[in-house]
């Protein structure tokens, strides 16, 4: 099956800092989603971005499908940004394969 | 929009009993629903995919007789863990996607503890 690698595995930030999370995948995809899992376990949809660039407030994402990677940018981080960020992809069907996640801790 | 609910949010049951978890799409018709399992500090693993009115498709290694999935309508799917054992304790999460869309929306999860 498709391989999904996220980096870094852990990230500690000071409040106000910017950061970039990366997701590499091993095959062409028709679905790529970024999620934030909050401390209660709820997965929050951040972006549906199989290709291109999108922005939503302090978050933005870019997927370069031809080079098989996606980046999630967090600007001016806040303590509420803490949690685990997952990248998930699908090839030719609806089944998502998740990366291992990046655990982000934002310190006040 | 695109809200998915799960019930219950947490459940404790005794070994050997069965537990049913409901997943509902509240504001859209979910042609496909998915069930995932997540162990502590790990990623999500897909257990099965279900389409309304059809039998579920289980991933390799998932026992279909133990994890019964029913997708009776375009807004409801249920997962029944039969004859639960302590090793079935986990966080179960459902997701749903609408017609002509690959994007999945996730429920808040159900934490199952089997004693």
Tab-separated table of C-alpha atoms in Angstrom, chain B residues 46-83:
chain	number	residue	atom	x	y	z
B	46	UNK	CA	-8.893	1.763	8.830
B	47	UNK	CA	-11.027	-1.197	9.889
B	48	UNK	CA	-13.779	-1.218	7.281
B	49	UNK	CA	-15.618	0.714	4.614
B	50	UNK	CA	-19.370	0.607	4.209
B	51	UNK	CA	-21.751	1.865	1.571
B	52	UNK	CA	-25.429	2.362	2.280
B	53	UNK	CA	-27.364	-0.827	1.750
B	54	UNK	CA	-24.281	-2.947	1.032
B	55	UNK	CA	-22.106	-5.255	3.052
B	56	UNK	CA	-19.049	-3.669	4.595
B	57	UNK	CA	-15.590	-4.239	3.175
B	58	UNK	CA	-13.129	-5.151	5.895
B	59	UNK	CA	-9.399	-4.483	5.884
B	60	UNK	CA	-7.005	-7.365	6.124
B	61	UNK	CA	-6.743	-8.701	9.654
B	62	UNK	CA	-10.058	-7.281	10.854
B	63	UNK	CA	-12.505	-9.997	11.950
B	64	UNK	CA	-15.849	-9.321	10.293
B	65	UNK	CA	-17.706	-11.613	12.699
B	66	UNK	CA	-16.323	-9.704	15.657
B	67	UNK	CA	-16.825	-6.186	14.317
B	68	UNK	CA	-20.294	-6.111	12.771
B	69	UNK	CA	-20.994	-3.078	10.627
B	70	UNK	CA	-24.388	-2.000	9.369
B	71	UNK	CA	-25.004	0.991	7.098
B	72	UNK	CA	-28.776	0.967	6.986
B	73	UNK	CA	-29.370	4.493	5.759
B	74	UNK	CA	-27.560	7.427	4.199
B	75	UNK	CA	-27.131	9.004	7.628
B	76	UNK	CA	-26.446	6.101	9.977
B	77	UNK	CA	-23.823	3.408	10.351
B	78	UNK	CA	-23.332	1.193	13.373
B	79	UNK	CA	-20.359	-0.811	14.633
B	80	UNK	CA	-21.058	-3.657	17.028
B	81	UNK	CA	-18.144	-5.168	18.894
B	82	UNK	CA	-19.293	-8.678	19.716
B	83	UNK	CA	-18.019	-10.744	22.647
